[in-house]
PDB file of C-alpha atoms in Angstrom:
ATOM      1  CA  UNK X   1      -6.875  17.178  -9.953  1.00 52.00           C
ATOM      2  CA  UNK X   2      -6.299  16.799  -6.242  1.00 71.00           C
ATOM      3  CA  UNK X   3      -4.967  13.479  -5.048  1.00 91.00           C
ATOM      4  CA  UNK X   4      -6.351  11.294  -2.302  1.00 95.00           C
ATOM      5  CA  UNK X   5      -6.830  13.388   0.811  1.00 96.00           C
ATOM      6  CA  UNK X   6      -6.713  12.115   4.355  1.00 97.00           C
ATOM      7  CA  UNK X   7      -7.312  13.926   7.586  1.00 96.00           C
ATOM      8  CA  UNK X   8      -6.180  14.372  10.137  1.00 97.00           C
ATOM      9  CA  UNK X   9      -2.555  13.695   9.272  1.00 96.00           C
ATOM     10  CA  UNK X  10      -1.760  13.046  12.916  1.00 97.00           C
ATOM     11  CA  UNK X  11      -4.127  11.932  15.646  1.00 98.00           C
ATOM     12  CA  UNK X  12      -3.406  11.365  19.324  1.00 98.00           C
ATOM     13  CA  UNK X  13      -5.894   9.480  21.445  1.00 98.00           C
ATOM     14  CA  UNK X  14      -5.889   8.067  24.957  1.00 97.00           C
ATOM     15  CA  UNK X  15      -6.766   4.442  25.527  1.00 97.00           C
ATOM     16  CA  UNK X  16     -10.534   3.937  25.408  1.00 97.00           C
ATOM     17  CA  UNK X  17     -11.273   6.921  23.192  1.00 98.00           C
ATOM     18  CA  UNK X  18     -12.600   6.791  19.653  1.00 98.00           C
ATOM     19  CA  UNK X  19     -10.582   7.577  16.524  1.00 98.00           C
ATOM     20  CA  UNK X  20     -12.184   8.727  13.291  1.00 98.00           C
ATOM     21  CA  UNK X  21     -10.055   8.817  10.169  1.00 98.00           C
ATOM     22  CA  UNK X  22     -11.353  10.428   6.992  1.00 98.00           C
ATOM     23  CA  UNK X  23     -10.492   9.816   3.363  1.00 97.00           C
ATOM     24  CA  UNK X  24     -11.609  11.751   0.312  1.00 97.00           C
ATOM     25  CA  UNK X  25     -10.852   9.817  -2.872  1.00 95.00           C
ATOM     26  CA  UNK X  26      -9.584  11.330  -6.071  1.00 92.00           C
ATOM     27  CA  UNK X  27     -12.200  12.953  -8.251  1.00 90.00           C
ATOM     28  CA  UNK X  28     -14.016  10.348 -10.306  1.00 86.00           C
ATOM     29  CA  UNK X  29     -12.898   7.457  -8.097  1.00 89.00           C
ATOM     30  CA  UNK X  30     -15.637   5.338  -6.610  1.00 88.00           C
ATOM     31  CA  UNK X  31     -13.529   2.669  -4.905  1.00 92.00           C
ATOM     32  CA  UNK X  32     -11.778   3.180  -1.573  1.00 95.00           C
ATOM     33  CA  UNK X  33      -9.360   0.929   0.286  1.00 96.00           C
ATOM     34  CA  UNK X  34      -7.913   1.185   3.772  1.00 97.00           C
ATOM     35  CA  UNK X  35      -4.525  -0.227   4.731  1.00 97.00           C
ATOM     36  CA  UNK X  36      -2.648  -0.192   8.024  1.00 97.00           C
ATOM     37  CA  UNK X  37       1.100  -0.065   8.481  1.00 94.00           C
ATOM     38  CA  UNK X  38       2.469  -1.080  11.848  1.00 90.00           C
ATOM     39  CA  UNK X  39       6.010   0.001  12.748  1.00 83.00           C
ATOM     40  CA  UNK X  40       8.690  -1.872  10.769  1.00 79.00           C
ATOM     41  CA  UNK X  41       6.092  -3.725   8.707  1.00 84.00           C
ATOM     42  CA  UNK X  42       4.499  -3.498   5.280  1.00 87.00           C
ATOM     43  CA  UNK X  43       1.010  -2.276   4.570  1.00 94.00           C
ATOM     44  CA  UNK X  44      -1.797  -4.646   5.511  1.00 95.00           C
ATOM     45  CA  UNK X  45      -5.126  -4.577   3.697  1.00 95.00           C
ATOM     46  CA  UNK X  46      -8.108  -3.794   5.898  1.00 96.00           C
ATOM     47  CA  UNK X  47     -11.209  -3.076   3.830  1.00 96.00           C
ATOM     48  CA  UNK X  48     -12.421  -2.307   0.302  1.00 94.00           C
ATOM     49  CA  UNK X  49     -15.499  -0.148  -0.156  1.00 94.00           C
ATOM     50  CA  UNK X  50     -17.570   1.255  -2.950  1.00 92.00           C
ATOM     51  CA  UNK X  51     -20.201   3.909  -2.439  1.00 89.00           C
ATOM     52  CA  UNK X  52     -22.562   2.648   0.284  1.00 90.00           C
ATOM     53  CA  UNK X  53     -21.183  -0.898   0.022  1.00 93.00           C
ATOM     54  CA  UNK X  54     -18.502  -2.899   1.779  1.00 94.00           C
ATOM     55  CA  UNK X  55     -16.953  -5.162  -0.861  1.00 92.00           C
ATOM     56  CA  UNK X  56     -14.260  -6.923   1.177  1.00 92.00           C
ATOM     57  CA  UNK X  57     -13.612  -6.485   4.883  1.00 94.00           C
ATOM     58  CA  UNK X  58     -11.464  -9.565   5.333  1.00 93.00           C
ATOM     59  CA  UNK X  59      -8.611  -7.535   6.840  1.00 93.00           C
ATOM     60  CA  UNK X  60     -10.660  -5.715   9.453  1.00 95.00           C
ATOM     61  CA  UNK X  61     -10.274  -6.731  13.082  1.00 94.00           C
ATOM     62  CA  UNK X  62     -13.485  -8.361  14.266  1.00 89.00           C
ATOM     63  CA  UNK X  63     -14.133  -5.864  17.013  1.00 94.00           C
ATOM     64  CA  UNK X  64     -13.916  -2.096  17.476  1.00 97.00           C
ATOM     65  CA  UNK X  65     -13.167  -1.319  13.806  1.00 97.00           C
ATOM     66  CA  UNK X  66     -15.715  -0.205  11.233  1.00 97.00           C
ATOM     67  CA  UNK X  67     -15.632   1.564   7.889  1.00 97.00           C
ATOM     68  CA  UNK X  68     -18.111   3.301   5.680  1.00 96.00           C
ATOM     69  CA  UNK X  69     -18.189   5.137   2.372  1.00 95.00           C
ATOM     70  CA  UNK X  70     -21.460   7.037   2.228  1.00 93.00           C
ATOM     71  CA  UNK X  71     -23.162   8.320  -0.886  1.00 90.00           C
ATOM     72  CA  UNK X  72     -22.031  11.818   0.009  1.00 90.00           C
ATOM     73  CA  UNK X  73     -18.862  12.754   1.840  1.00 92.00           C
ATOM     74  CA  UNK X  74     -15.619  11.044   2.679  1.00 95.00           C
ATOM     75  CA  UNK X  75     -14.949   7.476   3.664  1.00 97.00           C
ATOM     76  CA  UNK X  76     -14.596   7.037   7.432  1.00 98.00           C
ATOM     77  CA  UNK X  77     -12.526   4.458   9.293  1.00 98.00           C
ATOM     78  CA  UNK X  78     -13.705   4.346  12.886  1.00 98.00           C
ATOM     79  CA  UNK X  79     -11.845   2.722  15.752  1.00 98.00           C
ATOM     80  CA  UNK X  80     -13.704   2.495  19.018  1.00 97.00           C
ATOM     81  CA  UNK X  81     -12.062   2.130  22.431  1.00 97.00           C
ATOM     82  CA  UNK X  82      -8.571   2.433  21.026  1.00 97.00           C
ATOM     83  CA  UNK X  83      -5.698   0.459  22.539  1.00 96.00           C
ATOM     84  CA  UNK X  84      -1.951   1.038  22.280  1.00 95.00           C
ATOM     85  CA  UNK X  85      -1.663  -1.682  19.633  1.00 94.00           C
ATOM     86  CA  UNK X  86      -3.815   0.449  17.302  1.00 96.00           C
ATOM     87  CA  UNK X  87      -0.953   2.939  16.992  1.00 96.00           C
ATOM     88  CA  UNK X  88       0.005   2.812  13.326  1.00 96.00           C
ATOM     89  CA  UNK X  89      -0.126   4.675  10.036  1.00 96.00           C
ATOM     90  CA  UNK X  90      -3.463   4.250   8.274  1.00 98.00           C
ATOM     91  CA  UNK X  91      -3.452   4.740   4.526  1.00 97.00           C
ATOM     92  CA  UNK X  92      -6.381   5.189   2.237  1.00 97.00           C
ATOM     93  CA  UNK X  93      -6.246   4.479  -1.487  1.00 95.00           C
ATOM     94  CA  UNK X  94      -8.757   5.062  -4.250  1.00 93.00           C
ATOM     95  CA  UNK X  95      -9.273   3.793  -7.779  1.00 89.00           C
ATOM     96  CA  UNK X  96     -11.673   4.438 -10.627  1.00 84.00           C
ATOM     97  CA  UNK X  97     -14.172   1.789 -11.725  1.00 80.00           C
ATOM     98  CA  UNK X  98     -12.616  -1.031 -13.696  1.00 75.00           C
ATOM     99  CA  UNK X  99      -9.542  -2.975 -12.628  1.00 68.00           C
ATOM    100  CA  UNK X 100      -8.983  -1.897  -9.017  1.00 67.00           C
ATOM    101  CA  UNK X 101      -5.667  -3.604  -8.454  1.00 67.00           C
ATOM    102  CA  UNK X 102      -4.010  -1.713 -11.280  1.00 71.00           C
ATOM    103  CA  UNK X 103      -4.739   1.856 -10.347  1.00 76.00           C
ATOM    104  CA  UNK X 104      -4.723   2.370  -6.588  1.00 88.00           C
ATOM    105  CA  UNK X 105      -3.539   5.821  -5.613  1.00 91.00           C
ATOM    106  CA  UNK X 106      -2.605   6.359  -1.997  1.00 95.00           C
ATOM    107  CA  UNK X 107      -3.153   9.276   0.316  1.00 96.00           C
ATOM    108  CA  UNK X 108      -0.505  10.630   2.704  1.00 96.00           C
ATOM    109  CA  UNK X 109      -1.808   8.614   5.634  1.00 97.00           C
ATOM    110  CA  UNK X 110      -3.021   9.333   9.158  1.00 97.00           C
ATOM    111  CA  UNK X 111      -0.585   8.562  11.937  1.00 96.00           C
ATOM    112  CA  UNK X 112      -2.487   7.427  14.996  1.00 97.00           C
ATOM    113  CA  UNK X 113      -0.771   7.450  18.358  1.00 97.00           C
ATOM    114  CA  UNK X 114      -2.561   5.917  21.315  1.00 97.00           C
ATOM    115  CA  UNK X 115      -1.249   6.984  24.704  1.00 95.00           C
TER     116      UNK X 115
ATOM    117  CA  UNK R   1       1.504 -16.254   6.763  1.00 67.00           C
ATOM    118  CA  UNK R   2       3.600 -13.815   4.730  1.00 81.00           C
ATOM    119  CA  UNK R   3       2.495 -14.360   1.137  1.00 93.00           C
ATOM    120  CA  UNK R   4       4.766 -11.650  -0.261  1.00 96.00           C
ATOM    121  CA  UNK R   5       8.302 -11.430   1.050  1.00 95.00           C
ATOM    122  CA  UNK R   6      11.091  -8.957   0.577  1.00 96.00           C
ATOM    123  CA  UNK R   7      14.001 -10.651   2.266  1.00 91.00           C
ATOM    124  CA  UNK R   8      16.438  -7.755   2.079  1.00 94.00           C
ATOM    125  CA  UNK R   9      15.515  -5.025   4.574  1.00 93.00           C
ATOM    126  CA  UNK R  10      18.025  -2.632   3.036  1.00 96.00           C
ATOM    127  CA  UNK R  11      20.211  -2.055  -0.007  1.00 97.00           C
ATOM    128  CA  UNK R  12      22.931   0.494  -0.641  1.00 97.00           C
ATOM    129  CA  UNK R  13      24.237   1.318  -4.124  1.00 98.00           C
ATOM    130  CA  UNK R  14      26.406   3.959  -5.717  1.00 97.00           C
ATOM    131  CA  UNK R  15      24.858   6.652  -7.871  1.00 97.00           C
ATOM    132  CA  UNK R  16      24.837   5.609 -11.530  1.00 97.00           C
ATOM    133  CA  UNK R  17      24.929   1.892 -10.787  1.00 97.00           C
ATOM    134  CA  UNK R  18      22.076  -0.584 -10.995  1.00 98.00           C
ATOM    135  CA  UNK R  19      19.728  -1.199  -8.052  1.00 98.00           C
ATOM    136  CA  UNK R  20      18.049  -4.603  -7.933  1.00 98.00           C
ATOM    137  CA  UNK R  21      15.242  -5.129  -5.463  1.00 98.00           C
ATOM    138  CA  UNK R  22      13.819  -8.598  -5.025  1.00 98.00           C
ATOM    139  CA  UNK R  23      10.454 -10.003  -4.020  1.00 97.00           C
ATOM    140  CA  UNK R  24       9.195 -13.563  -3.568  1.00 97.00           C
ATOM    141  CA  UNK R  25       5.624 -14.760  -3.297  1.00 97.00           C
ATOM    142  CA  UNK R  26       3.930 -17.999  -2.347  1.00 96.00           C
ATOM    143  CA  UNK R  27       0.390 -17.702  -3.683  1.00 93.00           C
ATOM    144  CA  UNK R  28       0.168 -19.067  -7.237  1.00 93.00           C
ATOM    145  CA  UNK R  29      -3.191 -17.320  -7.649  1.00 93.00           C
ATOM    146  CA  UNK R  30      -1.518 -13.892  -7.755  1.00 94.00           C
ATOM    147  CA  UNK R  31      -1.893 -12.510 -11.257  1.00 91.00           C
ATOM    148  CA  UNK R  32      -0.839  -8.894 -10.916  1.00 92.00           C
ATOM    149  CA  UNK R  33       2.231  -7.409  -9.288  1.00 94.00           C
ATOM    150  CA  UNK R  34       3.138  -3.831  -8.453  1.00 94.00           C
ATOM    151  CA  UNK R  35       6.032  -1.847  -7.060  1.00 96.00           C
ATOM    152  CA  UNK R  36       5.489   1.203  -4.889  1.00 96.00           C
ATOM    153  CA  UNK R  37       7.983   3.729  -3.593  1.00 96.00           C
ATOM    154  CA  UNK R  38       7.513   5.418  -0.245  1.00 94.00           C
ATOM    155  CA  UNK R  39       9.193   8.393   1.368  1.00 94.00           C
ATOM    156  CA  UNK R  40       8.918   8.982   5.134  1.00 89.00           C
ATOM    157  CA  UNK R  41       5.642  10.607   6.231  1.00 86.00           C
ATOM    158  CA  UNK R  42       4.122  10.144   2.761  1.00 91.00           C
ATOM    159  CA  UNK R  43       1.868   7.582   1.161  1.00 94.00           C
ATOM    160  CA  UNK R  44       3.153   4.964  -1.300  1.00 94.00           C
ATOM    161  CA  UNK R  45       3.571   6.124  -4.870  1.00 94.00           C
ATOM    162  CA  UNK R  46       2.942   3.712  -7.711  1.00 91.00           C
ATOM    163  CA  UNK R  47       6.039   2.967  -9.803  1.00 94.00           C
ATOM    164  CA  UNK R  48       5.462   0.101 -12.186  1.00 94.00           C
ATOM    165  CA  UNK R  49       3.405  -3.059 -12.498  1.00 93.00           C
ATOM    166  CA  UNK R  50       3.293  -6.318 -14.392  1.00 95.00           C
ATOM    167  CA  UNK R  51       0.620  -8.816 -15.276  1.00 93.00           C
ATOM    168  CA  UNK R  52       1.308 -12.513 -14.827  1.00 94.00           C
ATOM    169  CA  UNK R  53       0.983 -13.057 -18.580  1.00 94.00           C
ATOM    170  CA  UNK R  54       4.191 -11.077 -19.097  1.00 96.00           C
ATOM    171  CA  UNK R  55       7.730 -11.592 -17.886  1.00 96.00           C
ATOM    172  CA  UNK R  56       9.042  -8.074 -18.276  1.00 97.00           C
ATOM    173  CA  UNK R  57       7.762  -4.524 -18.202  1.00 97.00           C
ATOM    174  CA  UNK R  58       9.874  -1.441 -18.692  1.00 97.00           C
ATOM    175  CA  UNK R  59       9.203   2.219 -17.952  1.00 95.00           C
ATOM    176  CA  UNK R  60      12.129   4.567 -18.279  1.00 97.00           C
ATOM    177  CA  UNK R  61      14.776   3.711 -15.702  1.00 97.00           C
ATOM    178  CA  UNK R  62      12.535   1.095 -14.088  1.00 97.00           C
ATOM    179  CA  UNK R  63      12.143  -2.492 -15.257  1.00 98.00           C
ATOM    180  CA  UNK R  64      10.218  -5.240 -13.512  1.00 98.00           C
ATOM    181  CA  UNK R  65      10.980  -8.890 -14.219  1.00 98.00           C
ATOM    182  CA  UNK R  66       8.628 -11.719 -13.319  1.00 98.00           C
ATOM    183  CA  UNK R  67       9.688 -15.367 -13.012  1.00 97.00           C
ATOM    184  CA  UNK R  68       6.480 -17.272 -12.417  1.00 96.00           C
ATOM    185  CA  UNK R  69       8.083 -20.675 -12.063  1.00 96.00           C
ATOM    186  CA  UNK R  70      10.280 -19.345  -9.259  1.00 97.00           C
ATOM    187  CA  UNK R  71       7.505 -17.107  -7.877  1.00 97.00           C
ATOM    188  CA  UNK R  72       9.962 -14.258  -7.931  1.00 97.00           C
ATOM    189  CA  UNK R  73       9.955 -10.712  -9.209  1.00 97.00           C
ATOM    190  CA  UNK R  74      12.562  -8.031  -9.227  1.00 98.00           C
ATOM    191  CA  UNK R  75      12.752  -4.298  -9.827  1.00 98.00           C
ATOM    192  CA  UNK R  76      15.775  -2.918 -11.641  1.00 98.00           C
ATOM    193  CA  UNK R  77      16.602   0.774 -11.476  1.00 98.00           C
ATOM    194  CA  UNK R  78      19.221   1.937 -13.969  1.00 97.00           C
ATOM    195  CA  UNK R  79      20.946   4.280 -13.459  1.00 97.00           C
ATOM    196  CA  UNK R  80      20.272   4.802  -9.771  1.00 98.00           C
ATOM    197  CA  UNK R  81      19.967   8.383  -8.548  1.00 97.00           C
ATOM    198  CA  UNK R  82      20.139   9.820  -5.003  1.00 96.00           C
ATOM    199  CA  UNK R  83      16.460  10.797  -5.311  1.00 95.00           C
ATOM    200  CA  UNK R  84      15.624   7.110  -5.618  1.00 97.00           C
ATOM    201  CA  UNK R  85      16.505   6.659  -1.942  1.00 97.00           C
ATOM    202  CA  UNK R  86      13.256   5.483  -0.346  1.00 97.00           C
ATOM    203  CA  UNK R  87      11.454   2.371   0.863  1.00 96.00           C
ATOM    204  CA  UNK R  88      10.286   0.119  -1.956  1.00 97.00           C
ATOM    205  CA  UNK R  89       7.323  -2.197  -1.526  1.00 96.00           C
ATOM    206  CA  UNK R  90       6.246  -4.956  -3.838  1.00 96.00           C
ATOM    207  CA  UNK R  91       2.581  -5.901  -3.825  1.00 95.00           C
ATOM    208  CA  UNK R  92       0.477  -8.614  -5.409  1.00 94.00           C
ATOM    209  CA  UNK R  93      -3.172  -9.268  -6.069  1.00 91.00           C
ATOM    210  CA  UNK R  94      -5.309 -12.220  -7.158  1.00 89.00           C
ATOM    211  CA  UNK R  95      -8.223 -11.731  -9.518  1.00 80.00           C
ATOM    212  CA  UNK R  96      -9.942  -8.405  -9.783  1.00 72.00           C
ATOM    213  CA  UNK R  97     -10.402  -8.123  -6.023  1.00 77.00           C
ATOM    214  CA  UNK R  98      -8.688  -4.827  -5.377  1.00 81.00           C
ATOM    215  CA  UNK R  99      -6.925  -6.327  -2.369  1.00 90.00           C
ATOM    216  CA  UNK R 100      -3.173  -5.740  -2.493  1.00 93.00           C
ATOM    217  CA  UNK R 101      -0.837  -7.907  -0.424  1.00 94.00           C
ATOM    218  CA  UNK R 102       2.355  -6.030   0.395  1.00 95.00           C
ATOM    219  CA  UNK R 103       5.850  -7.172   1.234  1.00 95.00           C
ATOM    220  CA  UNK R 104       7.704  -5.738   4.222  1.00 94.00           C
ATOM    221  CA  UNK R 105       9.655  -3.258   2.143  1.00 94.00           C
ATOM    222  CA  UNK R 106      13.309  -2.696   1.238  1.00 96.00           C
ATOM    223  CA  UNK R 107      15.045   0.546   2.097  1.00 96.00           C
ATOM    224  CA  UNK R 108      17.204   1.692  -0.807  1.00 98.00           C
ATOM    225  CA  UNK R 109      19.997   4.163  -0.265  1.00 98.00           C
ATOM    226  CA  UNK R 110      21.714   5.603  -3.312  1.00 97.00           C
ATOM    227  CA  UNK R 111      24.995   7.259  -2.420  1.00 96.00           C
ATOM    228  CA  UNK R 112      26.304  10.202  -4.451  1.00 92.00           C
TER     229      UNK R 112
END
């Protein structure tokens, strides 16, 4: 059973470009979470999605950031017009239906570098 | 507002001894607590968790203690092994929201 998969593992963008980060949850998992880790900090919650629904986006910046988890395919975190402050590691986690806080499994992360 | 705090950025212990990692929280609504371990360039790996209705949970070399009155939890690793060297994060959640609030992490180094 493959774990949570994220791609790309590393992404370099110039200021003003768009970044698309993909996350494929573990098989059988219908809940996806995105977290961001800035240098020297802990992980910060961004958004919680179920298939075709955003459950909690309280951690998402108000502008330029969006996330989706379509019926088919991976979850996508999209950052438009990236700025240097977006440089961070972005982690995706997934969990099966039930008690989501108990069983979140993390992917390896995407390291975004904005030049 | 840092709701979950790990006040020790780093900890160094000798192989075979006990490692104690500490975590404090401020939100009394938190009802579930977790510890994750993270190696460089990898995602966090779940270690152990505890519900607020308990004060201790043990899994092999890992034990988590919860003191609700002090809003404090700790992770004990006995005996410590060099492979335990990593960054340890505590996390907390309130209700069945799925939203984990993480501390800043403590880097543990276990010396042979």
